[in-house]
mmCIF file with all atom_site columns, C-alpha atoms in Angstrom:
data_model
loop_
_atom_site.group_PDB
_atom_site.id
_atom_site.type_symbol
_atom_site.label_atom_id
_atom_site.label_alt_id
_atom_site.label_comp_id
_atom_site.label_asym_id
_atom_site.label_entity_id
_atom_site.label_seq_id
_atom_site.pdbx_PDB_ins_code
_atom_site.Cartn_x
_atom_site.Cartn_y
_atom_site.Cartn_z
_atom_site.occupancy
_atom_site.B_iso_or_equiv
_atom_site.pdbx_formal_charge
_atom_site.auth_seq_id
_atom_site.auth_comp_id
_atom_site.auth_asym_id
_atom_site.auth_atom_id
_atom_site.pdbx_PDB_model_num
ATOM 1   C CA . UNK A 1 1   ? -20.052 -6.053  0.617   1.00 0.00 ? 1   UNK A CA 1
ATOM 2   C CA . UNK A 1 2   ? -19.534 -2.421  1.387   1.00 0.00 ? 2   UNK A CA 1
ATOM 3   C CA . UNK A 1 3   ? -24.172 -0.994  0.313   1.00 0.00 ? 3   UNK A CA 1
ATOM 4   C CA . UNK A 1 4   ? -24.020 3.328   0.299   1.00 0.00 ? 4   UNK A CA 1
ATOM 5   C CA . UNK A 1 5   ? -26.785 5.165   0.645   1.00 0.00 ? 5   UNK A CA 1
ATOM 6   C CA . UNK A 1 6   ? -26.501 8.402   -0.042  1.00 0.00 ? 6   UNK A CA 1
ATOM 7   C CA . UNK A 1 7   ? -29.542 11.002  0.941   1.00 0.00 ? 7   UNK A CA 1
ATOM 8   C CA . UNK A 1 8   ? -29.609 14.762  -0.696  1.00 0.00 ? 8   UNK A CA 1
ATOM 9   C CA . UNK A 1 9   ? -29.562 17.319  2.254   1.00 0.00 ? 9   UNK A CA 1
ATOM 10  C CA . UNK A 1 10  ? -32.241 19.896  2.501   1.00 0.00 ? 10  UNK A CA 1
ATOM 11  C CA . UNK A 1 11  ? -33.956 18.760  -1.423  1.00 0.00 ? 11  UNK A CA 1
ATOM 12  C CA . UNK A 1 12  ? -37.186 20.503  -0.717  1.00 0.00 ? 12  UNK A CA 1
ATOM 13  C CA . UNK A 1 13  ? -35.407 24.156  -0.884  1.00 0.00 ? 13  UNK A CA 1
ATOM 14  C CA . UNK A 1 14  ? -33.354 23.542  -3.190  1.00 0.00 ? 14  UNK A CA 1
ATOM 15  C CA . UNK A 1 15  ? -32.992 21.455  -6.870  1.00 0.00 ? 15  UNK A CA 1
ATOM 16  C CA . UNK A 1 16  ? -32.487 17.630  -7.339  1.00 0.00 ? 16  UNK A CA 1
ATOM 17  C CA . UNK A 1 17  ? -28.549 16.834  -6.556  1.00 0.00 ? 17  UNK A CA 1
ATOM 18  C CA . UNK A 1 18  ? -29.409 13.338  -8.024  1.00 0.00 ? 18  UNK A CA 1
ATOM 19  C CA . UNK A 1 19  ? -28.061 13.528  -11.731 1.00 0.00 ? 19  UNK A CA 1
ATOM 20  C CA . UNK A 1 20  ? -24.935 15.309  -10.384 1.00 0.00 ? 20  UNK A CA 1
ATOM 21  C CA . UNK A 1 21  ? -24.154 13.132  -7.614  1.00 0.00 ? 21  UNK A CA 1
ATOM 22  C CA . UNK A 1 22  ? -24.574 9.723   -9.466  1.00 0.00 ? 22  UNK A CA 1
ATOM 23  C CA . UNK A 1 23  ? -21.897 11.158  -12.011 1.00 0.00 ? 23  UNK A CA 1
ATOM 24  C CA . UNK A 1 24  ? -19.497 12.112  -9.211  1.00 0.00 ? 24  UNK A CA 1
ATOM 25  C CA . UNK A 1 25  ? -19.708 9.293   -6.437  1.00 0.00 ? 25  UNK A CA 1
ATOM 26  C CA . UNK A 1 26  ? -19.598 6.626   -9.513  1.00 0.00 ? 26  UNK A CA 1
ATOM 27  C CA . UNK A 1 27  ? -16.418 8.468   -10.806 1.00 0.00 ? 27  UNK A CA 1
ATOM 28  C CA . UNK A 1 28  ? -14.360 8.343   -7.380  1.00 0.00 ? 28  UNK A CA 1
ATOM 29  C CA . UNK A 1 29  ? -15.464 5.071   -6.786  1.00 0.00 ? 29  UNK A CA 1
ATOM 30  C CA . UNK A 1 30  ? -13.595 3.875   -9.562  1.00 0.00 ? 30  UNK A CA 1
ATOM 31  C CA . UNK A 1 31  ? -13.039 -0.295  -10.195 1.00 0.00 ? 31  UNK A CA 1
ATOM 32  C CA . UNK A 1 32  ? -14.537 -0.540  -6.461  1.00 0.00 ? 32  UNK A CA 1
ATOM 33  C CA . UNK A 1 33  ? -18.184 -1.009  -8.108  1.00 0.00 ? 33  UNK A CA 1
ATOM 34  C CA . UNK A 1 34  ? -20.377 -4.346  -8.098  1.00 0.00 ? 34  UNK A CA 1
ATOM 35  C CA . UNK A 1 35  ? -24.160 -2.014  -8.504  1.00 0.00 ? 35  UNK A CA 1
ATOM 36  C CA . UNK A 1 36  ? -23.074 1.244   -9.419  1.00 0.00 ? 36  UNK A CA 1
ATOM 37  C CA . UNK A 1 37  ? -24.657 4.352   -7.908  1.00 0.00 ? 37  UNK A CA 1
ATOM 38  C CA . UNK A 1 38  ? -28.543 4.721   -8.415  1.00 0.00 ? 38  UNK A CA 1
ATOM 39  C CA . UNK A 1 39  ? -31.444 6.745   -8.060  1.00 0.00 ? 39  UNK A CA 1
ATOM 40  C CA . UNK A 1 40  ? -33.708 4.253   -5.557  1.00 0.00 ? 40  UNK A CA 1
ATOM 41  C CA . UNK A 1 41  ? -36.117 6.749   -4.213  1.00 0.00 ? 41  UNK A CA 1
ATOM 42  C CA . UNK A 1 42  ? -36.482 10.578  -4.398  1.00 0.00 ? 42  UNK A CA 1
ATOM 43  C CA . UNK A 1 43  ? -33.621 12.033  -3.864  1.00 0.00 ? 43  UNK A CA 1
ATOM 44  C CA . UNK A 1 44  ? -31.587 8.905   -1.877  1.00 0.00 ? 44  UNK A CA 1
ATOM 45  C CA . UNK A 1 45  ? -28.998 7.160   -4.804  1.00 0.00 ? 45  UNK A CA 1
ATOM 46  C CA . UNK A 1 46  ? -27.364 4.019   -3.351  1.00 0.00 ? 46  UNK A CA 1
ATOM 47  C CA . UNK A 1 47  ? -24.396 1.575   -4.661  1.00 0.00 ? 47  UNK A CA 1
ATOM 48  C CA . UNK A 1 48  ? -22.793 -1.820  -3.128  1.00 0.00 ? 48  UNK A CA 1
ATOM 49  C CA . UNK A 1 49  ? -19.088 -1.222  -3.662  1.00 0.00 ? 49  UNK A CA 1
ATOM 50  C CA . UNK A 1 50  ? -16.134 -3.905  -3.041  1.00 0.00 ? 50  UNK A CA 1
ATOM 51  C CA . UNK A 1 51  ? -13.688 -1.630  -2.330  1.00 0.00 ? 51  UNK A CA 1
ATOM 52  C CA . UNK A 1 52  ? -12.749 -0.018  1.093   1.00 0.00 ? 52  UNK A CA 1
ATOM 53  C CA . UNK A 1 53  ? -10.980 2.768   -0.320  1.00 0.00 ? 53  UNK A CA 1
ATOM 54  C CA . UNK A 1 54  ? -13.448 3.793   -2.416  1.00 0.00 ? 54  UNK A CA 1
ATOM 55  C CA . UNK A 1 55  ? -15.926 3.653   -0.237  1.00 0.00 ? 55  UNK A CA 1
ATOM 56  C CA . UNK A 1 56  ? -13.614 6.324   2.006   1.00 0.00 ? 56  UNK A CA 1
ATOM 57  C CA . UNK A 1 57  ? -13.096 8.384   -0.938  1.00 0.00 ? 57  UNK A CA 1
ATOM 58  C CA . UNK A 1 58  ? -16.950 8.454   -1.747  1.00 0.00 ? 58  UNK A CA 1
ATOM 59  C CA . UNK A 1 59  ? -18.123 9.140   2.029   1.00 0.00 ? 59  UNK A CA 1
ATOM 60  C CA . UNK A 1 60  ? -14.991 11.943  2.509   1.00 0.00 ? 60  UNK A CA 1
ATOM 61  C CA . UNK A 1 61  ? -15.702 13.696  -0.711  1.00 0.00 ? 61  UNK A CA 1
ATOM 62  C CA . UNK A 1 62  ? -19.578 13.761  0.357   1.00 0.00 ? 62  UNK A CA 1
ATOM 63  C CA . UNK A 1 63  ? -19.038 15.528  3.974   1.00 0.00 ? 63  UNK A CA 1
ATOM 64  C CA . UNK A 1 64  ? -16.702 17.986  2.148   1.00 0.00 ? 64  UNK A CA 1
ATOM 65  C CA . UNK A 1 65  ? -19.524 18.510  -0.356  1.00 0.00 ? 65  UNK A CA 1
ATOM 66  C CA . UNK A 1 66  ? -21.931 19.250  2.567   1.00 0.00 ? 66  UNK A CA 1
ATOM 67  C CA . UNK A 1 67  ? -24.800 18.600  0.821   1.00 0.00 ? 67  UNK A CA 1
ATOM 68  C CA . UNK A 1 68  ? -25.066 14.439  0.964   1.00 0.00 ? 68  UNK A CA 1
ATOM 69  C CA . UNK A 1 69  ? -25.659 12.463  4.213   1.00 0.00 ? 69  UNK A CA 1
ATOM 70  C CA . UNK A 1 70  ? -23.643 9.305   3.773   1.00 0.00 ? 70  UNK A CA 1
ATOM 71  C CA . UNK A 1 71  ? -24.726 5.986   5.732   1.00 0.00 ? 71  UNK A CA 1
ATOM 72  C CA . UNK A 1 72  ? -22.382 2.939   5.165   1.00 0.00 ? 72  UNK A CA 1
ATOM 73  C CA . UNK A 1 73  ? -23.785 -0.895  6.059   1.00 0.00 ? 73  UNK A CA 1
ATOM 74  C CA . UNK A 1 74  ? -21.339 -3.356  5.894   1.00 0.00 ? 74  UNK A CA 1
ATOM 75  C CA . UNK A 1 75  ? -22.212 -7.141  5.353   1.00 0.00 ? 75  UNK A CA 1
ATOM 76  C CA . UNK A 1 76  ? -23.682 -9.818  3.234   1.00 0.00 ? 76  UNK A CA 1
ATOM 77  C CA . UNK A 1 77  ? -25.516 -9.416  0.411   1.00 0.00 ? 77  UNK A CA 1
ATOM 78  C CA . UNK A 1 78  ? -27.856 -12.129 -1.133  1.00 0.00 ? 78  UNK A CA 1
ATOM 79  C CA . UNK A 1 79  ? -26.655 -13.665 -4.142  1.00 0.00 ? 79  UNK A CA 1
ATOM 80  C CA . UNK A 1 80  ? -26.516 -13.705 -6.890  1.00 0.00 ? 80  UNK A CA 1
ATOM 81  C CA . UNK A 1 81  ? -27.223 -10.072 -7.111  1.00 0.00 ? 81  UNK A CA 1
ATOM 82  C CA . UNK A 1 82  ? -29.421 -8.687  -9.170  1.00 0.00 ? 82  UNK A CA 1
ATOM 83  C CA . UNK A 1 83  ? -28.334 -5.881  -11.737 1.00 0.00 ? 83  UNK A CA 1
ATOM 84  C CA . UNK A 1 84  ? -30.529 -3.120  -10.524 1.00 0.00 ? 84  UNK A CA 1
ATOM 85  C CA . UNK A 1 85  ? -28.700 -1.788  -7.304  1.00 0.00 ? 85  UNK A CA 1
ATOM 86  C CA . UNK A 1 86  ? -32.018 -0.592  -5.802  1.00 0.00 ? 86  UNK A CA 1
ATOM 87  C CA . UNK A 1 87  ? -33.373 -4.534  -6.254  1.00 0.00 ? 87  UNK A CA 1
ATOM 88  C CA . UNK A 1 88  ? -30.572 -5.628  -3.690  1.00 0.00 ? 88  UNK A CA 1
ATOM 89  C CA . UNK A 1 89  ? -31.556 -7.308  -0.343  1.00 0.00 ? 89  UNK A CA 1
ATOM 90  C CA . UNK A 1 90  ? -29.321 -8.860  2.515   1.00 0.00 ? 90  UNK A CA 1
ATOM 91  C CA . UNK A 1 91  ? -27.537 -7.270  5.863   1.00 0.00 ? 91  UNK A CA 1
ATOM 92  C CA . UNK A 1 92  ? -25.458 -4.620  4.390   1.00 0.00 ? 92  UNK A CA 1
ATOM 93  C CA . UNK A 1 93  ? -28.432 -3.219  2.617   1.00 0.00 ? 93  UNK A CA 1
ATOM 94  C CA . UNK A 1 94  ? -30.263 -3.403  6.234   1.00 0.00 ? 94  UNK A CA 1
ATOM 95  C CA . UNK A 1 95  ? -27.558 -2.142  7.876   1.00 0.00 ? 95  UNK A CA 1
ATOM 96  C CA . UNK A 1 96  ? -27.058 1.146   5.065   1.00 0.00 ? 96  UNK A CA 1
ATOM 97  C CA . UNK A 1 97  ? -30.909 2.034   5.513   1.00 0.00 ? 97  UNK A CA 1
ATOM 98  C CA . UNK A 1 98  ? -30.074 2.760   9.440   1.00 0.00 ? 98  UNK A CA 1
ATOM 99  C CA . UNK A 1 99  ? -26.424 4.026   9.007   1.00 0.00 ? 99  UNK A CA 1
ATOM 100 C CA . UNK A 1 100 ? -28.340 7.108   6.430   1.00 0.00 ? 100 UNK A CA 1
ATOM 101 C CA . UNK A 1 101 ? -30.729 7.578   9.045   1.00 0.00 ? 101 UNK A CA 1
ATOM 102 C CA . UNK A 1 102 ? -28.296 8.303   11.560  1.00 0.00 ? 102 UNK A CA 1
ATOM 103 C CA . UNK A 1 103 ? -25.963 10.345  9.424   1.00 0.00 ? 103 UNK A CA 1
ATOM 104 C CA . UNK A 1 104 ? -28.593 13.086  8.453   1.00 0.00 ? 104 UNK A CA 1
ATOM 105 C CA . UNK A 1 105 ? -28.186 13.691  12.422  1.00 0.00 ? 105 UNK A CA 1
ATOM 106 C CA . UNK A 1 106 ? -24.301 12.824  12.476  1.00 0.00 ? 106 UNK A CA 1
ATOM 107 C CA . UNK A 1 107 ? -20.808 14.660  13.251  1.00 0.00 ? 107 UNK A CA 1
ATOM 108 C CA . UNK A 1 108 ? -19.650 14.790  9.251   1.00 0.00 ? 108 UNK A CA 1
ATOM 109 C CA . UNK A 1 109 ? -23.172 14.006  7.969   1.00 0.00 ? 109 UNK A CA 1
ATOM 110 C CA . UNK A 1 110 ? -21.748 9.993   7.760   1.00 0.00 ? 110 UNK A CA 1
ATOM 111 C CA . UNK A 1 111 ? -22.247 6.780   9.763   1.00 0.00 ? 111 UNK A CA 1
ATOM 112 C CA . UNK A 1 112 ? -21.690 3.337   9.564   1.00 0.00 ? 112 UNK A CA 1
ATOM 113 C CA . UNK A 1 113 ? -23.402 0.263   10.825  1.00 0.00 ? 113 UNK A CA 1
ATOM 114 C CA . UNK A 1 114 ? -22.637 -3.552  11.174  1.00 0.00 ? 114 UNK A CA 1
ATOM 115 C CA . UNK A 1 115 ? -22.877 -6.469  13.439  1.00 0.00 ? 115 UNK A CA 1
ATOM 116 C CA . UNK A 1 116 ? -19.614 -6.285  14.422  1.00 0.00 ? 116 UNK A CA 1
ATOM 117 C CA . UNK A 1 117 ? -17.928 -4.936  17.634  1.00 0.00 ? 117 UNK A CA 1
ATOM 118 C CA . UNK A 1 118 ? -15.262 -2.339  15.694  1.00 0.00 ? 118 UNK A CA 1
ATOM 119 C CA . UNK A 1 119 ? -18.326 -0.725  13.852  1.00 0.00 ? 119 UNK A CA 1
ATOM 120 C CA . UNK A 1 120 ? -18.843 2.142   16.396  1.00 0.00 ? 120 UNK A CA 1
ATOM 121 C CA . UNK A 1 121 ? -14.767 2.607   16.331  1.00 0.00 ? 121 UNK A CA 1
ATOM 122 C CA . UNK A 1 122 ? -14.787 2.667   11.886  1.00 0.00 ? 122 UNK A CA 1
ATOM 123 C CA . UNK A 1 123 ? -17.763 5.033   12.481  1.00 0.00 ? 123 UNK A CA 1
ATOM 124 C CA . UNK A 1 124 ? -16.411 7.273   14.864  1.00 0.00 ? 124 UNK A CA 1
ATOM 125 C CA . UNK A 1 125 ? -13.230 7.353   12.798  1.00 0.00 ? 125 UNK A CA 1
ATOM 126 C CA . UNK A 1 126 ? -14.740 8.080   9.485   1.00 0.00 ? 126 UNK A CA 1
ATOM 127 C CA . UNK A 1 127 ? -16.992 10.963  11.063  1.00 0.00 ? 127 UNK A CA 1
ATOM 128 C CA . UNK A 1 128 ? -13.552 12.388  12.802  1.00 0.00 ? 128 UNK A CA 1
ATOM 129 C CA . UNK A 1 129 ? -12.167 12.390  9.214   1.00 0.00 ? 129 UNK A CA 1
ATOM 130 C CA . UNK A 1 130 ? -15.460 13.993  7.931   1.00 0.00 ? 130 UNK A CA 1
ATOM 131 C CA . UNK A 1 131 ? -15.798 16.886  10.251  1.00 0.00 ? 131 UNK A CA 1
ATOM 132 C CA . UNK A 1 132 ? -11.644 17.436  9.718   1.00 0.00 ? 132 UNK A CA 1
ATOM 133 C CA . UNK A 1 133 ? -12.213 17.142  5.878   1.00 0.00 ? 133 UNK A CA 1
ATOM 134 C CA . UNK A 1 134 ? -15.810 19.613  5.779   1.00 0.00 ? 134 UNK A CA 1
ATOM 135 C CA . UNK A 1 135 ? -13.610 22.266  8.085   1.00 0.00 ? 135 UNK A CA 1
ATOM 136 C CA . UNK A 1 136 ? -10.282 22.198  5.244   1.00 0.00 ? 136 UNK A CA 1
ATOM 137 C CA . UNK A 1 137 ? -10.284 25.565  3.845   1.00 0.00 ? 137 UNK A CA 1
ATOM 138 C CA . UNK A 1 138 ? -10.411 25.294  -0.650  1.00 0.00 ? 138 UNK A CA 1
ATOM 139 C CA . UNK A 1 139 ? -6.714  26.628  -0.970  1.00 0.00 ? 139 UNK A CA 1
ATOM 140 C CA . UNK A 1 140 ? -5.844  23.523  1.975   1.00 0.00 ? 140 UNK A CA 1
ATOM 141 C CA . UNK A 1 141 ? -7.750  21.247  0.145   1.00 0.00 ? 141 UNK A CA 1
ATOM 142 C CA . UNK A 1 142 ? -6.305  21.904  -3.609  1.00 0.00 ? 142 UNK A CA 1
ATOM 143 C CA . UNK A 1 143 ? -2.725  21.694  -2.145  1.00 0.00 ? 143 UNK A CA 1
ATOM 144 C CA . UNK A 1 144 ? -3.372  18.734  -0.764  1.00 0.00 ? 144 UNK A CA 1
ATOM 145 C CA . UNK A 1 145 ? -5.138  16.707  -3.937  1.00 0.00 ? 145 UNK A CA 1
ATOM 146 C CA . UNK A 1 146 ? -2.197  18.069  -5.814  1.00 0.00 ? 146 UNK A CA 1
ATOM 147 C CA . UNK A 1 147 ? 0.329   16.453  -3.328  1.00 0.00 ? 147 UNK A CA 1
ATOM 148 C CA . UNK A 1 148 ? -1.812  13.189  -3.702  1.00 0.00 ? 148 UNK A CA 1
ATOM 149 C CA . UNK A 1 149 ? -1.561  13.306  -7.523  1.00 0.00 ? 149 UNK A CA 1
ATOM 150 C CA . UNK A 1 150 ? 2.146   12.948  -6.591  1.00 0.00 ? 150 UNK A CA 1
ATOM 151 C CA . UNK A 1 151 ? 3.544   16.465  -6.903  1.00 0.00 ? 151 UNK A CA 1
ATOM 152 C CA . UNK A 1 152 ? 6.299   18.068  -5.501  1.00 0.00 ? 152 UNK A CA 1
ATOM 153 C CA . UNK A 1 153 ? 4.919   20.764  -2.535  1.00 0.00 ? 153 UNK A CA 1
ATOM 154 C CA . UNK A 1 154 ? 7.377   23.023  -5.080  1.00 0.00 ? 154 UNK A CA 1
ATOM 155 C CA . UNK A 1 155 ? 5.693   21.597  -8.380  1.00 0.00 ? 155 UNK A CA 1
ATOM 156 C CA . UNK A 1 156 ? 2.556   22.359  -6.568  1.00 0.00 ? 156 UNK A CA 1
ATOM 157 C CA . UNK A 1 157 ? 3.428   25.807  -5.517  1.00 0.00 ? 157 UNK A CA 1
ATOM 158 C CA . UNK A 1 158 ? 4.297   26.848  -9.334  1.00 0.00 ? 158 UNK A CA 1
ATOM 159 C CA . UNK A 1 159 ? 1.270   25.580  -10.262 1.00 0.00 ? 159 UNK A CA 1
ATOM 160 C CA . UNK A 1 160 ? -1.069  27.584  -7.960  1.00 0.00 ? 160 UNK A CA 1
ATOM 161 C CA . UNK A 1 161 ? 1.581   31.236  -8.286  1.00 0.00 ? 161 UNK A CA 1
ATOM 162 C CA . UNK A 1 162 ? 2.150   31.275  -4.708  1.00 0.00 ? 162 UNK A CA 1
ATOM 163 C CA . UNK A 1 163 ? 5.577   30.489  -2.514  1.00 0.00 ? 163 UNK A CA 1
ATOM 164 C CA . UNK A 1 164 ? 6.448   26.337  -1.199  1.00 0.00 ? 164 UNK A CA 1
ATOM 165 C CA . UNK A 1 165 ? 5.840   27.961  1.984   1.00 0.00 ? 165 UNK A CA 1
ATOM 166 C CA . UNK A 1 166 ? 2.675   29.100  1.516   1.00 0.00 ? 166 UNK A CA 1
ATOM 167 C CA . UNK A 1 167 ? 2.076   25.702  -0.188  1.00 0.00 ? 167 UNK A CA 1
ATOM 168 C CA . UNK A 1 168 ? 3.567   24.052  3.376   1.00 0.00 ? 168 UNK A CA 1
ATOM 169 C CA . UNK A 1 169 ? 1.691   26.358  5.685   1.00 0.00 ? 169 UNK A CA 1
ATOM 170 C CA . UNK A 1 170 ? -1.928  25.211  3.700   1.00 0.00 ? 170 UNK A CA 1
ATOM 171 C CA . UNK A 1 171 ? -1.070  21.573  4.253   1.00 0.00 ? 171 UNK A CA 1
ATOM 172 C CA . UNK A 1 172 ? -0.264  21.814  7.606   1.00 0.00 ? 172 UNK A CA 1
ATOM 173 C CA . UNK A 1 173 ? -3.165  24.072  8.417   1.00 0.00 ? 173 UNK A CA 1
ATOM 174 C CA . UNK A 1 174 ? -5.778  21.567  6.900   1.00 0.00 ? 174 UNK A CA 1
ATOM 175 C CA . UNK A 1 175 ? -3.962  18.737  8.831   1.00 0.00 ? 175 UNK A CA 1
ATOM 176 C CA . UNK A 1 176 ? -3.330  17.252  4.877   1.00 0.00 ? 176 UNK A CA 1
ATOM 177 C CA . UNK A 1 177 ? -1.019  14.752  5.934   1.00 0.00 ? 177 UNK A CA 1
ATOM 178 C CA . UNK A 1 178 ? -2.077  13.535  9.361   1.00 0.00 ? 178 UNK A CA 1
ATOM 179 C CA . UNK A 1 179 ? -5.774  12.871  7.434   1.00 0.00 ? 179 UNK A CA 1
ATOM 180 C CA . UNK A 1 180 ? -4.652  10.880  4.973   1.00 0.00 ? 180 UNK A CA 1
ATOM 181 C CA . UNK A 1 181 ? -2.961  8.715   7.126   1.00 0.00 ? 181 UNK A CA 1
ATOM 182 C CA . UNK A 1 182 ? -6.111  8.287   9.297   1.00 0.00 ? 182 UNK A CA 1
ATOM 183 C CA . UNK A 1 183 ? -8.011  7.508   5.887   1.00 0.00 ? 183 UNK A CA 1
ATOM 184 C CA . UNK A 1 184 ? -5.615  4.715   5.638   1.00 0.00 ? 184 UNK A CA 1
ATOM 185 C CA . UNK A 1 185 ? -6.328  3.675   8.674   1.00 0.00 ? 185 UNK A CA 1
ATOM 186 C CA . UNK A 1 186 ? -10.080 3.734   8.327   1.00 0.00 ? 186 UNK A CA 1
ATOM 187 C CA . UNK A 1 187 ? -9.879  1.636   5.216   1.00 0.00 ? 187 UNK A CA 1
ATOM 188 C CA . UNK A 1 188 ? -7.925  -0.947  6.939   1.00 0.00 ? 188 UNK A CA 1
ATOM 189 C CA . UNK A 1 189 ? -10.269 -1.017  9.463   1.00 0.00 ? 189 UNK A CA 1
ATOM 190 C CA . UNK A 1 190 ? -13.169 -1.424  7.363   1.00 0.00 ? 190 UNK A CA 1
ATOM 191 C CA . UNK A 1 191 ? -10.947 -4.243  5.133   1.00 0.00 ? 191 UNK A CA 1
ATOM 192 C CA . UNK A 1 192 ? -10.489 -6.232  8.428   1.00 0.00 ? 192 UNK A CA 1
ATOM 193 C CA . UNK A 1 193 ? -14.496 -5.637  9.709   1.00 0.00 ? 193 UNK A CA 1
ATOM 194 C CA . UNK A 1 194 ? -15.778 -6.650  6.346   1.00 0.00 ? 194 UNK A CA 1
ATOM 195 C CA . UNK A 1 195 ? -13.938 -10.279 6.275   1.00 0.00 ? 195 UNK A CA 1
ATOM 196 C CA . UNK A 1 196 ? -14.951 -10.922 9.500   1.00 0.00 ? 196 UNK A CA 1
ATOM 197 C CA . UNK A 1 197 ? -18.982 -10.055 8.722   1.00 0.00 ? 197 UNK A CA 1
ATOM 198 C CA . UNK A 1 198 ? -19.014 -11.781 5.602   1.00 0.00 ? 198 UNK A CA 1
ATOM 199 C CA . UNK A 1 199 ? -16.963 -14.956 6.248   1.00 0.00 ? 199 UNK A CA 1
#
């Protein structure tokens, strides 16, 4: 199982991120949910998720937000599991409790941890793609969902009033493309490191 912990950034100065971020992280997760996000302590929410791609989507759309640090553990879980996510035990909850601890120090505020030898290579990976997606300017970044809905760069450019080279230039800037085939990557990495750690 794929265990996120997610840890507010910086909650003493400023209000409780928890209500907000347990509506947003359970939302991009999607169908990828066995314990959906919850509060476990203070301001640190945490869900085990079955899905690699979600569990990209949820860490990228964290660094962007700037506010979350994002630690991953991938592994077993004991079973059966019990409904409350925060009741969970087994390696990948282990292995989440270090990978938030290292991420509030972390390139892209995200880490990852698991007994397997690839783990330093999915982390190092997902925190390239973290930094890259934090840096993406707003007008980069709302060209590129767009495109991902399935739009047309021209579609896209009537939509925001500006030219399909403007549109072009935005995507290329925020390296739009070359990203999201990295974030394919990652979750094929993490698809291949999660059979192996819980076979």
């Amino acid at each position: 199982m794929y265990v996120l912990t997610m840890d507010q950034k910086g909650s003493r100065r400023g209000g409780d991120l928890v209500g907000e971020g347990l509506r947003t992280f359970t939302a991009l997760a999607g169908a990828g949910v066995a314990r959906p996000f919850q509060r476990t302590a203070g301001d640190e929410i945490q869900a085990v998720l079955t899905e690699a791609a979600s569990v990209v989507e949820v860490m990228l759309h964290a660094a962007r937000d700037g506010r979350w640090s994002a630690g991953l553990g991938v592994g077993p879980v004991e079973q059966p599991m019990p409904e409350e996510t925060r009741a969970g035990r087994g390696p990948a909850f282990e292995h989440a409790r270090d990978a938030v601890t290292r991420a509030k120090r972390a390139p892209g505020g995200v880490a990852c941890t698991a007994e397997h030898p690839d783990a330093e290579h999915v982390e190092a990976v997902l925190q390239l793609l973290a930094e890259l997606d934090h840096r993406r300017t707003d007008s980069s970044q709302q060209a590129g969902e767009l495109i991902a809905e399935g739009r047309t760069q021209t579609e896209v450019a009537e939509q925001l009033g500006v030219s399909q080279q403007a549109v072009s230039r935005a995507l290329d800037r925020g390296l739009w493309h070359q990203t999201r085939r990295v974030a394919s990557l990652a979750v094929q990495m993490l698809e291949t490191m999660h059979e192996e750690v819980t076979a």
